[in-house]
């Protein structure tokens, strides 16, 4: 009884507070990361040689550095050059840039999977390059990229927990605080884990929905 | 074949050359097509027919040569000039190249909307009309994957026609089709010819082509070896190589006349 009361009065409010912060980290990072990823992915396929080199370099660095290290750089490093970010902003920036690097890889693959003949057909009709990418290639590439990019979103939900390393107290952070006050590590982190599982399950379900909505006969594993 | 009225030159190609590595795939190819004329390129595979057609609308940039449409030279290095020119040159590909994410209707509509900037309603009406013209009224809502090869090629013809091309380039339009589907595409092309569409077509379907063509061009190793009326080229070609090629084809495809 006492236990239940403790959970209701102390644990749940703290975890919900943390969950709110987590969602505030995940949603903008997910959206901006995806948008930037599509942009970078497109540049890596259709950019000039110089642009390709630049964007490829970006991906190498942001996929190669551990995310925690990237967060440390944004939060602890930038003040040395006079830029002060709040823990929250540093986290969103770190997640967005890292996530975009991964997204761009899925998007690049998707762009490259679109048959070259369709490009020729669009050109032959008088499409400008930009209009062709926007209306012919992107809608198809987007569909091909959804499964991979969805995977990246699932990762993001979980690696958002790293924000507490730079003092942005989100779900994991709140859990850590209560756990160290009460020494109920197992119970509390189990609950924290379950909440992440809930989030990833919701994300998986909505991604399935999106995939179904976008499904077109003849694309991928469509079964009429 | 049509009676020759006043001759208006629609397309002129002068000494177009294309090299890949050190191999000249097209060597100084020249041709001129008058309004309503149908020219057919024949010759062995790998002879440069496809590359020549792609050079004509700069899908492949020729290394040398000049091209005129209705007396105006195409300045392909100026993007705007190039895009405008391409709108006036319809292109039909061997493997259709439909846009996989769009219905038959969407395939025809999209360039009207995005390139010609027509209103939604005008684009829709035009697209429906063109699809009806190629006999696909009942299939306008289908996606490419739900269409047969012959239907796909007819959609691609409708897509090109919707742009009001001055000339159509057809690159082996029936080579990827099953024999029983070829007829429906041939019927559409024939109808186009009867309506006076100016066309340059590469094909191996000699029988069909010889009925349609005003002139045939035999192309081998990147060179237009010989040009002439179908009867002359198929039966009394000047060059031994042309005779040999045509004899094989007419043998394979039956009677030509």
Tab-separated table of C-alpha atoms in Angstrom:
chain	number	residue	atom	x	y	z
A	1	UNK	CA	0.000	0.000	0.000
A	2	UNK	CA	2.727	2.357	1.035
A	3	UNK	CA	4.576	1.294	-2.073
A	4	UNK	CA	1.656	2.183	-4.356
A	5	UNK	CA	1.253	5.536	-2.711
A	6	UNK	CA	4.938	6.249	-3.237
A	7	UNK	CA	4.641	5.385	-6.889
A	8	UNK	CA	1.567	7.561	-7.337
A	9	UNK	CA	2.836	10.536	-5.442
A	10	UNK	CA	6.515	10.631	-6.254
A	11	UNK	CA	7.483	8.348	-9.093
A	12	UNK	CA	4.720	8.901	-11.609
A	13	UNK	CA	4.703	12.711	-11.540
A	14	UNK	CA	8.470	12.761	-11.934
A	15	UNK	CA	8.445	10.291	-14.791
A	16	UNK	CA	5.607	12.124	-16.529
A	17	UNK	CA	7.553	15.345	-16.188
A	18	UNK	CA	10.508	13.566	-17.718
A	19	UNK	CA	8.374	12.100	-20.467
A	20	UNK	CA	7.166	15.582	-21.381
A	21	UNK	CA	10.743	16.778	-21.785
A	22	UNK	CA	11.646	13.635	-23.730
A	23	UNK	CA	8.820	14.258	-26.168
A	24	UNK	CA	9.890	17.878	-26.497
A	25	UNK	CA	13.329	16.613	-27.448
A	26	UNK	CA	12.206	13.798	-29.734
A	27	UNK	CA	9.550	15.533	-31.804
A	28	UNK	CA	11.510	18.554	-33.060
A	29	UNK	CA	14.715	16.514	-33.429
A	30	UNK	CA	12.816	13.860	-35.383
A	31	UNK	CA	11.147	16.336	-37.714
A	32	UNK	CA	14.154	18.587	-38.276
A	33	UNK	CA	16.479	15.593	-38.530
A	34	UNK	CA	14.306	14.021	-41.212
A	35	UNK	CA	13.913	17.251	-43.184
A	36	UNK	CA	17.634	17.945	-43.055
A	37	UNK	CA	18.342	14.306	-43.874
A	38	UNK	CA	16.224	14.452	-47.037
A	39	UNK	CA	17.961	17.657	-48.067
A	40	UNK	CA	21.449	16.300	-47.410
A	41	UNK	CA	20.545	12.974	-49.036
A	42	UNK	CA	19.379	14.788	-52.169
A	43	UNK	CA	22.565	16.844	-52.290
A	44	UNK	CA	24.669	13.712	-51.920
A	45	UNK	CA	23.041	12.275	-55.037
A	46	UNK	CA	22.353	15.315	-57.195
A	47	UNK	CA	24.815	17.917	-55.929
A	48	UNK	CA	27.894	19.143	-57.753
A	49	UNK	CA	31.134	17.271	-56.940
A	50	UNK	CA	32.033	19.885	-54.353
A	51	UNK	CA	28.665	19.753	-52.636
A	52	UNK	CA	28.872	15.961	-52.607
A	53	UNK	CA	32.270	16.061	-50.938
A	54	UNK	CA	31.039	18.506	-48.345
A	55	UNK	CA	27.873	16.591	-47.483
A	56	UNK	CA	29.662	13.242	-47.480
A	57	UNK	CA	32.162	14.733	-45.053
A	58	UNK	CA	29.326	15.857	-42.809
A	59	UNK	CA	27.909	12.341	-42.739
A	60	UNK	CA	31.292	10.750	-42.007
A	61	UNK	CA	31.842	13.008	-39.017
A	62	UNK	CA	28.361	12.835	-37.537
A	63	UNK	CA	28.022	9.108	-37.960
A	64	UNK	CA	31.552	8.534	-36.774
A	65	UNK	CA	31.625	10.569	-33.546
A	66	UNK	CA	29.821	8.961	-30.619
A	67	UNK	CA	26.650	10.889	-29.938
A	68	UNK	CA	27.617	11.609	-26.330
A	69	UNK	CA	30.833	13.185	-27.561
A	70	UNK	CA	28.841	15.319	-30.006
A	71	UNK	CA	26.563	16.462	-27.176
A	72	UNK	CA	29.575	17.304	-25.004
A	73	UNK	CA	30.993	19.374	-27.821
A	74	UNK	CA	27.752	21.323	-28.308
A	75	UNK	CA	27.217	21.881	-24.624
A	76	UNK	CA	30.673	22.122	-23.094
A	77	UNK	CA	32.705	23.010	-26.161
A	78	UNK	CA	30.769	25.812	-27.810
A	79	UNK	CA	31.009	28.183	-24.829
A	80	UNK	CA	34.745	28.360	-25.588
A	81	UNK	CA	33.932	30.161	-28.800
A	82	UNK	CA	31.340	32.295	-27.105
A	83	UNK	CA	28.212	30.312	-27.978
A	84	UNK	CA	26.110	29.297	-24.996
A	85	UNK	CA	23.335	26.794	-25.563
A	86	UNK	CA	20.859	25.628	-22.957
A	87	UNK	CA	21.059	21.887	-22.236
A	88	UNK	CA	17.772	21.508	-24.085
A	89	UNK	CA	18.890	23.353	-27.213
A	90	UNK	CA	22.256	21.616	-27.248
A	91	UNK	CA	20.445	18.268	-27.102
A	92	UNK	CA	18.019	19.112	-29.907
A	93	UNK	CA	20.895	20.392	-32.042
A	94	UNK	CA	22.968	17.286	-31.368
A	95	UNK	CA	20.111	14.875	-32.042
A	96	UNK	CA	19.020	16.693	-35.196
A	97	UNK	CA	22.477	16.740	-36.761
A	98	UNK	CA	23.237	13.145	-35.873
A	99	UNK	CA	19.832	11.905	-36.941
A	100	UNK	CA	20.008	13.788	-40.248
A	101	UNK	CA	23.313	12.107	-41.069
A	102	UNK	CA	21.684	8.688	-40.714
A	103	UNK	CA	18.499	9.738	-42.522
A	104	UNK	CA	20.546	11.048	-45.420
A	105	UNK	CA	22.025	7.591	-45.854
A	106	UNK	CA	18.580	5.971	-46.175
A	107	UNK	CA	17.410	8.768	-48.438
A	108	UNK	CA	20.490	8.489	-50.641
A	109	UNK	CA	19.840	4.789	-51.133
A	110	UNK	CA	16.201	5.494	-51.933
A	111	UNK	CA	17.086	8.178	-54.476
A	112	UNK	CA	19.521	5.853	-56.171
A	113	UNK	CA	16.956	3.067	-56.373
A	114	UNK	CA	14.675	5.066	-58.676
A	115	UNK	CA	15.165	3.792	-62.197
A	116	UNK	CA	17.168	6.145	-64.411
A	117	UNK	CA	14.655	5.818	-67.220
A	118	UNK	CA	12.144	7.916	-65.323
A	119	UNK	CA	14.689	10.715	-65.130
A	120	UNK	CA	15.154	10.544	-68.894
A	121	UNK	CA	11.391	10.595	-69.409
A	122	UNK	CA	11.004	13.648	-67.173
A	123	UNK	CA	13.850	15.445	-68.925
A	124	UNK	CA	12.377	14.583	-72.298
A	125	UNK	CA	9.119	16.229	-71.226
A	126	UNK	CA	10.978	19.442	-70.455
A	127	UNK	CA	11.165	19.214	-66.662
A	128	UNK	CA	13.804	21.336	-64.986
A	129	UNK	CA	16.139	19.357	-62.770
A	130	UNK	CA	14.651	20.748	-59.562
A	131	UNK	CA	11.061	20.133	-60.668
A	132	UNK	CA	11.981	16.598	-61.705
A	133	UNK	CA	13.531	15.820	-58.332
A	134	UNK	CA	10.599	17.389	-56.503
A	135	UNK	CA	7.711	15.815	-58.374
A	136	UNK	CA	9.059	12.604	-59.862
A	137	UNK	CA	11.995	11.340	-57.825
A	138	UNK	CA	11.232	12.570	-54.298
A	139	UNK	CA	7.723	11.106	-53.941
A	140	UNK	CA	9.074	7.698	-54.908
A	141	UNK	CA	12.285	7.955	-52.933
A	142	UNK	CA	10.280	9.058	-49.906
A	143	UNK	CA	8.246	5.861	-50.010
A	144	UNK	CA	11.353	3.748	-50.274
A	145	UNK	CA	13.014	5.610	-47.435
A	146	UNK	CA	10.177	5.351	-44.922
A	147	UNK	CA	11.151	1.964	-43.429
A	148	UNK	CA	14.770	2.995	-42.930
A	149	UNK	CA	13.977	6.460	-41.670
A	150	UNK	CA	11.413	4.964	-39.313
A	151	UNK	CA	14.145	2.820	-37.887
A	152	UNK	CA	16.189	5.938	-37.272
A	153	UNK	CA	13.245	7.528	-35.464
A	154	UNK	CA	13.056	4.502	-33.147
A	155	UNK	CA	16.757	4.919	-32.398
A	156	UNK	CA	16.216	8.618	-31.741
A	157	UNK	CA	13.521	7.876	-29.163
A	158	UNK	CA	16.026	5.794	-27.264
A	159	UNK	CA	19.143	7.885	-27.689
A	160	UNK	CA	17.233	10.951	-26.542
A	161	UNK	CA	18.048	9.507	-23.104
A	162	UNK	CA	21.594	10.764	-23.583
A	163	UNK	CA	20.359	14.322	-23.034
A	164	UNK	CA	20.613	13.827	-19.305
A	165	UNK	CA	24.395	13.538	-19.740
A	166	UNK	CA	24.427	17.263	-20.470
A	167	UNK	CA	21.982	18.008	-17.640
A	168	UNK	CA	18.834	18.128	-19.715
A	169	UNK	CA	16.701	16.149	-17.289
A	170	UNK	CA	14.289	14.124	-19.351
A	171	UNK	CA	12.741	10.726	-18.688
A	172	UNK	CA	15.938	8.840	-17.946
A	173	UNK	CA	17.285	11.781	-15.958
A	174	UNK	CA	14.201	11.962	-13.757
A	175	UNK	CA	14.386	8.214	-13.250
A	176	UNK	CA	18.026	8.482	-12.239
A	177	UNK	CA	17.227	11.197	-9.701
A	178	UNK	CA	14.455	9.237	-8.004
A	179	UNK	CA	16.370	5.992	-8.180
A	180	UNK	CA	19.386	7.436	-6.410
A	181	UNK	CA	17.145	9.029	-3.756
A	182	UNK	CA	15.285	5.800	-3.047
A	183	UNK	CA	17.751	3.121	-4.126
A	184	UNK	CA	14.893	1.412	-6.009
A	185	UNK	CA	16.975	1.176	-9.157
A	186	UNK	CA	15.395	-1.979	-10.555
A	187	UNK	CA	11.777	-0.929	-10.210
A	188	UNK	CA	12.241	2.597	-11.437
A	189	UNK	CA	14.425	1.856	-14.418
A	190	UNK	CA	12.086	-0.973	-15.317
A	191	UNK	CA	9.270	1.567	-15.449
A	192	UNK	CA	11.435	3.962	-17.436
A	193	UNK	CA	12.221	1.173	-19.859
A	194	UNK	CA	8.544	0.345	-20.245
A	195	UNK	CA	7.743	3.958	-21.111
A	196	UNK	CA	10.403	3.918	-23.857
A	197	UNK	CA	8.953	0.638	-25.084
A	198	UNK	CA	5.538	2.275	-25.198
A	199	UNK	CA	6.929	5.184	-27.219
A	200	UNK	CA	8.751	2.984	-29.695
A	201	UNK	CA	5.672	0.775	-30.094
A	202	UNK	CA	3.534	3.820	-30.812
A	203	UNK	CA	6.111	5.029	-33.315
A	204	UNK	CA	6.228	1.609	-34.984
A	205	UNK	CA	2.452	1.546	-35.288
A	206	UNK	CA	2.197	5.024	-36.757
A	207	UNK	CA	5.000	4.293	-39.188
A	208	UNK	CA	3.134	1.196	-40.354
A	209	UNK	CA	0.096	3.413	-40.852
A	210	UNK	CA	2.103	5.878	-42.902
A	211	UNK	CA	3.556	3.085	-45.012
A	212	UNK	CA	0.085	1.692	-45.684
A	213	UNK	CA	-1.238	5.127	-46.583
A	214	UNK	CA	1.579	5.743	-49.041
A	215	UNK	CA	1.431	2.298	-50.575
A	216	UNK	CA	1.163	2.194	-54.337
A	217	UNK	CA	0.595	-0.889	-56.478
A	218	UNK	CA	3.864	-2.217	-57.790
A	219	UNK	CA	5.965	-0.541	-55.152
A	220	UNK	CA	8.017	-2.692	-52.811
A	221	UNK	CA	6.161	-5.692	-51.434
A	222	UNK	CA	2.653	-4.640	-52.276
A	223	UNK	CA	0.228	-7.561	-52.506
A	224	UNK	CA	-3.007	-6.783	-54.277
B	1	UNK	CA	1.881	7.467	-97.399
B	2	UNK	CA	0.688	11.003	-97.736
B	3	UNK	CA	0.679	13.304	-100.684
B	4	UNK	CA	3.523	15.782	-100.518
B	5	UNK	CA	2.162	19.264	-100.176
B	6	UNK	CA	4.152	22.285	-99.296
B	7	UNK	CA	7.313	21.148	-97.537
B	8	UNK	CA	8.046	22.609	-94.171
B	9	UNK	CA	11.155	21.418	-92.441
B	10	UNK	CA	10.389	20.532	-88.825
B	11	UNK	CA	13.623	18.997	-87.650
B	12	UNK	CA	17.117	19.225	-89.005
B	13	UNK	CA	20.067	17.361	-87.586
B	14	UNK	CA	23.508	18.170	-88.923
B	15	UNK	CA	26.634	16.103	-88.408
B	16	UNK	CA	25.871	14.923	-84.897
B	17	UNK	CA	28.741	12.997	-83.342
B	18	UNK	CA	28.884	11.251	-79.989
B	19	UNK	CA	31.931	9.551	-78.536
B	20	UNK	CA	32.053	7.256	-75.525
B	21	UNK	CA	35.637	6.877	-74.395
B	22	UNK	CA	37.351	6.613	-77.761
B	23	UNK	CA	34.513	4.879	-79.557
B	24	UNK	CA	32.367	6.987	-81.841
B	25	UNK	CA	28.845	5.712	-81.269
B	26	UNK	CA	27.328	8.219	-83.659
B	27	UNK	CA	29.425	9.612	-86.485
B	28	UNK	CA	28.388	12.785	-88.267
B	29	UNK	CA	24.768	11.750	-88.564
B	30	UNK	CA	22.588	14.160	-90.504
B	31	UNK	CA	18.913	14.044	-91.308
B	32	UNK	CA	16.045	16.370	-92.049
B	33	UNK	CA	12.378	15.724	-91.467
B	34	UNK	CA	9.579	17.665	-93.099
B	35	UNK	CA	6.200	18.236	-91.544
B	36	UNK	CA	4.120	15.068	-91.528
B	37	UNK	CA	7.018	12.904	-92.640
B	38	UNK	CA	7.918	9.636	-91.014
B	39	UNK	CA	11.527	8.523	-91.030
B	40	UNK	CA	12.505	5.129	-89.791
B	41	UNK	CA	15.940	4.166	-88.538
B	42	UNK	CA	16.866	0.562	-89.041
B	43	UNK	CA	20.066	-1.317	-88.461
B	44	UNK	CA	21.688	-3.779	-86.111
B	45	UNK	CA	21.527	-3.324	-82.342
B	46	UNK	CA	24.384	-1.231	-81.061
B	47	UNK	CA	24.507	0.619	-84.354
B	48	UNK	CA	23.798	3.987	-82.743
B	49	UNK	CA	20.079	4.425	-83.456
B	50	UNK	CA	19.167	4.914	-79.833
B	51	UNK	CA	22.064	7.236	-79.109
B	52	UNK	CA	21.230	9.324	-82.166
B	53	UNK	CA	17.620	9.723	-81.000
B	54	UNK	CA	18.784	10.637	-77.508
B	55	UNK	CA	21.225	13.144	-78.980
B	56	UNK	CA	18.383	14.763	-80.882
B	57	UNK	CA	16.708	15.931	-77.686
B	58	UNK	CA	19.981	16.173	-75.767
B	59	UNK	CA	19.283	13.404	-73.269
B	60	UNK	CA	22.753	12.541	-74.443
B	61	UNK	CA	24.812	15.613	-75.167
B	62	UNK	CA	26.401	15.296	-78.584
B	63	UNK	CA	30.101	16.127	-78.853
B	64	UNK	CA	29.575	17.834	-82.173
B	65	UNK	CA	26.735	18.773	-84.440
B	66	UNK	CA	23.836	21.187	-84.678
B	67	UNK	CA	20.096	20.766	-84.476
B	68	UNK	CA	17.263	22.993	-85.688
B	69	UNK	CA	13.586	22.824	-84.844
B	70	UNK	CA	11.314	24.674	-87.255
B	71	UNK	CA	14.271	26.623	-88.570
B	72	UNK	CA	15.503	27.738	-85.148
B	73	UNK	CA	18.769	26.355	-83.911
B	74	UNK	CA	18.630	24.681	-80.518
B	75	UNK	CA	21.087	26.224	-78.100
B	76	UNK	CA	21.292	23.350	-75.706
B	77	UNK	CA	23.747	24.992	-73.339
B	78	UNK	CA	21.074	27.567	-72.499
B	79	UNK	CA	18.838	25.741	-70.063
B	80	UNK	CA	15.687	27.676	-70.851
B	81	UNK	CA	16.107	27.149	-74.573
B	82	UNK	CA	16.743	23.447	-74.006
B	83	UNK	CA	13.688	22.919	-71.763
B	84	UNK	CA	11.445	24.713	-74.247
B	85	UNK	CA	12.808	22.651	-77.106
B	86	UNK	CA	12.297	19.377	-75.261
B	87	UNK	CA	8.651	20.222	-74.640
B	88	UNK	CA	8.169	20.314	-78.399
B	89	UNK	CA	9.886	16.993	-79.022
B	90	UNK	CA	7.980	13.934	-77.830
B	91	UNK	CA	10.058	10.940	-76.859
B	92	UNK	CA	8.929	7.335	-76.616
B	93	UNK	CA	11.277	4.872	-74.960
B	94	UNK	CA	11.741	1.178	-75.443
B	95	UNK	CA	10.912	0.419	-71.809
B	96	UNK	CA	8.174	3.033	-71.437
B	97	UNK	CA	9.704	4.856	-68.459
B	98	UNK	CA	6.381	5.643	-66.874
B	99	UNK	CA	6.432	7.335	-63.484
B	100	UNK	CA	5.776	4.446	-61.125
B	101	UNK	CA	4.110	6.469	-58.383
B	102	UNK	CA	1.453	7.999	-60.616
B	103	UNK	CA	-1.645	6.561	-62.247
B	104	UNK	CA	-2.007	6.545	-66.017
B	105	UNK	CA	-3.840	9.838	-65.640
B	106	UNK	CA	-1.162	11.246	-63.346
B	107	UNK	CA	1.554	10.265	-65.797
B	108	UNK	CA	-0.073	12.273	-68.564
B	109	UNK	CA	-1.111	15.139	-66.321
B	110	UNK	CA	2.089	15.843	-64.459
B	111	UNK	CA	4.055	17.558	-67.211
B	112	UNK	CA	1.000	19.621	-68.148
B	113	UNK	CA	0.849	20.864	-64.568
B	114	UNK	CA	4.525	21.201	-63.737
B	115	UNK	CA	6.049	22.066	-67.090
B	116	UNK	CA	3.296	23.776	-69.026
B	117	UNK	CA	1.717	25.182	-65.842
B	118	UNK	CA	-1.811	24.433	-66.977
B	119	UNK	CA	-4.663	24.692	-64.503
B	120	UNK	CA	-5.750	21.480	-62.799
B	121	UNK	CA	-8.957	21.285	-64.745
B	122	UNK	CA	-7.383	21.934	-68.130
B	123	UNK	CA	-4.635	19.420	-67.436
B	124	UNK	CA	-7.140	16.796	-66.359
B	125	UNK	CA	-9.365	17.308	-69.397
B	126	UNK	CA	-6.420	17.156	-71.742
B	127	UNK	CA	-4.958	14.060	-70.073
B	128	UNK	CA	-8.277	12.222	-70.214
B	129	UNK	CA	-8.673	13.151	-73.865
B	130	UNK	CA	-5.198	11.875	-74.745
B	131	UNK	CA	-5.735	8.617	-72.875
B	132	UNK	CA	-9.026	8.126	-74.701
B	133	UNK	CA	-7.221	8.790	-77.959
B	134	UNK	CA	-4.897	5.827	-77.310
B	135	UNK	CA	-7.821	3.662	-76.219
B	136	UNK	CA	-7.244	3.626	-72.469
B	137	UNK	CA	-10.410	5.304	-71.239
B	138	UNK	CA	-11.105	2.422	-68.839
B	139	UNK	CA	-7.624	2.349	-67.359
B	140	UNK	CA	-6.924	5.920	-66.401
B	141	UNK	CA	-6.931	5.190	-62.653
B	142	UNK	CA	-4.501	2.290	-62.862
B	143	UNK	CA	-0.884	2.419	-61.806
B	144	UNK	CA	1.880	1.342	-64.188
B	145	UNK	CA	2.323	-1.952	-62.348
B	146	UNK	CA	-1.320	-2.781	-63.080
B	147	UNK	CA	-1.020	-2.215	-66.824
B	148	UNK	CA	0.204	-4.544	-69.551
B	149	UNK	CA	3.288	-3.595	-71.549
B	150	UNK	CA	1.199	-2.486	-74.500
B	151	UNK	CA	-0.976	-0.339	-72.259
B	152	UNK	CA	2.078	1.186	-70.619
B	153	UNK	CA	3.517	2.146	-73.973
B	154	UNK	CA	0.213	3.689	-74.976
B	155	UNK	CA	0.193	5.734	-71.771
B	156	UNK	CA	3.675	6.959	-72.607
B	157	UNK	CA	2.484	7.924	-76.082
B	158	UNK	CA	-0.459	9.817	-74.567
B	159	UNK	CA	1.953	11.519	-72.177
B	160	UNK	CA	4.087	12.712	-75.083
B	161	UNK	CA	1.108	13.752	-77.212
B	162	UNK	CA	-0.365	15.884	-74.444
B	163	UNK	CA	2.588	18.239	-74.830
B	164	UNK	CA	1.608	19.014	-78.446
B	165	UNK	CA	4.955	17.929	-79.848
B	166	UNK	CA	6.118	19.150	-83.238
B	167	UNK	CA	7.937	15.882	-83.763
B	168	UNK	CA	7.994	12.527	-82.017
B	169	UNK	CA	11.078	10.411	-81.511
B	170	UNK	CA	10.297	6.740	-80.996
B	171	UNK	CA	13.083	4.532	-79.757
B	172	UNK	CA	12.132	0.933	-80.540
B	173	UNK	CA	8.650	1.427	-79.118
B	174	UNK	CA	7.665	-2.231	-79.371
B	175	UNK	CA	10.948	-4.027	-78.677
B	176	UNK	CA	10.088	-4.754	-75.043
B	177	UNK	CA	6.622	-6.094	-75.833
B	178	UNK	CA	5.212	-9.573	-76.235
B	179	UNK	CA	4.284	-10.278	-79.848
B	180	UNK	CA	0.553	-10.142	-79.150
B	181	UNK	CA	0.850	-6.718	-77.528
B	182	UNK	CA	2.791	-5.185	-80.391
B	183	UNK	CA	-0.266	-4.792	-82.586
B	184	UNK	CA	-2.096	-2.412	-80.243
B	185	UNK	CA	0.897	-0.090	-80.063
B	186	UNK	CA	1.432	-0.286	-83.809
B	187	UNK	CA	-2.198	0.696	-84.317
B	188	UNK	CA	-1.711	3.818	-82.217
B	189	UNK	CA	1.464	4.796	-84.064
B	190	UNK	CA	-0.203	4.194	-87.395
B	191	UNK	CA	-3.129	6.407	-86.398
B	192	UNK	CA	-0.686	9.124	-85.411
B	193	UNK	CA	0.962	8.890	-88.808
B	194	UNK	CA	-2.417	9.126	-90.500
B	195	UNK	CA	-3.157	12.283	-88.530
B	196	UNK	CA	0.034	13.807	-89.890
B	197	UNK	CA	2.366	13.555	-86.891
B	198	UNK	CA	6.008	14.048	-87.817
B	199	UNK	CA	8.040	11.116	-86.521
B	200	UNK	CA	11.491	9.625	-86.359
B	201	UNK	CA	11.374	6.020	-85.247
B	202	UNK	CA	13.999	3.404	-84.599
B	203	UNK	CA	12.646	-0.109	-84.932
B	204	UNK	CA	13.349	-3.689	-85.846
B	205	UNK	CA	9.772	-4.206	-87.022
B	206	UNK	CA	10.599	-3.853	-90.675
B	207	UNK	CA	7.267	-5.017	-92.009
B	208	UNK	CA	5.356	-2.466	-89.990
B	209	UNK	CA	7.882	0.277	-90.618
B	210	UNK	CA	8.004	-0.179	-94.357
B	211	UNK	CA	4.274	0.522	-94.653
B	212	UNK	CA	4.549	3.585	-92.483
B	213	UNK	CA	7.830	5.172	-93.496
B	214	UNK	CA	8.319	7.869	-96.073
B	215	UNK	CA	11.984	7.148	-95.874
B	216	UNK	CA	14.190	4.588	-94.202
B	217	UNK	CA	17.694	5.143	-92.923
B	218	UNK	CA	20.051	2.247	-92.469
B	219	UNK	CA	22.453	2.867	-89.630
B	220	UNK	CA	25.450	0.796	-88.672
B	221	UNK	CA	28.521	1.508	-86.537
B	222	UNK	CA	27.231	5.002	-85.859
B	223	UNK	CA	26.991	5.922	-89.527
B	224	UNK	CA	23.859	6.476	-91.567
B	225	UNK	CA	24.970	4.230	-94.396
B	226	UNK	CA	22.068	4.560	-96.745
B	227	UNK	CA	18.809	6.426	-97.054
B	228	UNK	CA	15.859	5.776	-99.310
B	229	UNK	CA	12.231	4.895	-99.786
B	230	UNK	CA	11.341	1.623	-98.020
B	231	UNK	CA	10.900	-0.279	-101.272
B	232	UNK	CA	14.280	0.767	-102.539
B	233	UNK	CA	16.132	0.142	-99.309
B	234	UNK	CA	14.553	-3.212	-98.627
B	235	UNK	CA	14.638	-4.638	-102.117
B	236	UNK	CA	17.340	-2.872	-104.107
B	237	UNK	CA	19.723	-1.303	-101.621
B	238	UNK	CA	22.889	0.182	-103.046
B	239	UNK	CA	25.231	-1.136	-100.404
B	240	UNK	CA	25.848	-4.813	-99.880
B	241	UNK	CA	25.676	-4.425	-96.120
B	242	UNK	CA	22.226	-2.853	-96.253
B	243	UNK	CA	21.020	-5.600	-98.582
B	244	UNK	CA	22.378	-8.269	-96.300
B	245	UNK	CA	20.709	-6.744	-93.212
B	246	UNK	CA	17.377	-6.219	-94.923
B	247	UNK	CA	17.359	-9.671	-96.433
B	248	UNK	CA	17.784	-11.193	-93.002
B	249	UNK	CA	15.033	-9.065	-91.525
B	250	UNK	CA	12.514	-9.535	-94.277
B	251	UNK	CA	13.260	-13.234	-94.122
B	252	UNK	CA	12.622	-13.218	-90.398
B	253	UNK	CA	9.572	-10.992	-90.355
B	254	UNK	CA	7.879	-12.245	-93.520
B	255	UNK	CA	6.502	-10.273	-96.431
B	256	UNK	CA	7.239	-6.587	-96.338
B	257	UNK	CA	4.851	-5.326	-98.919
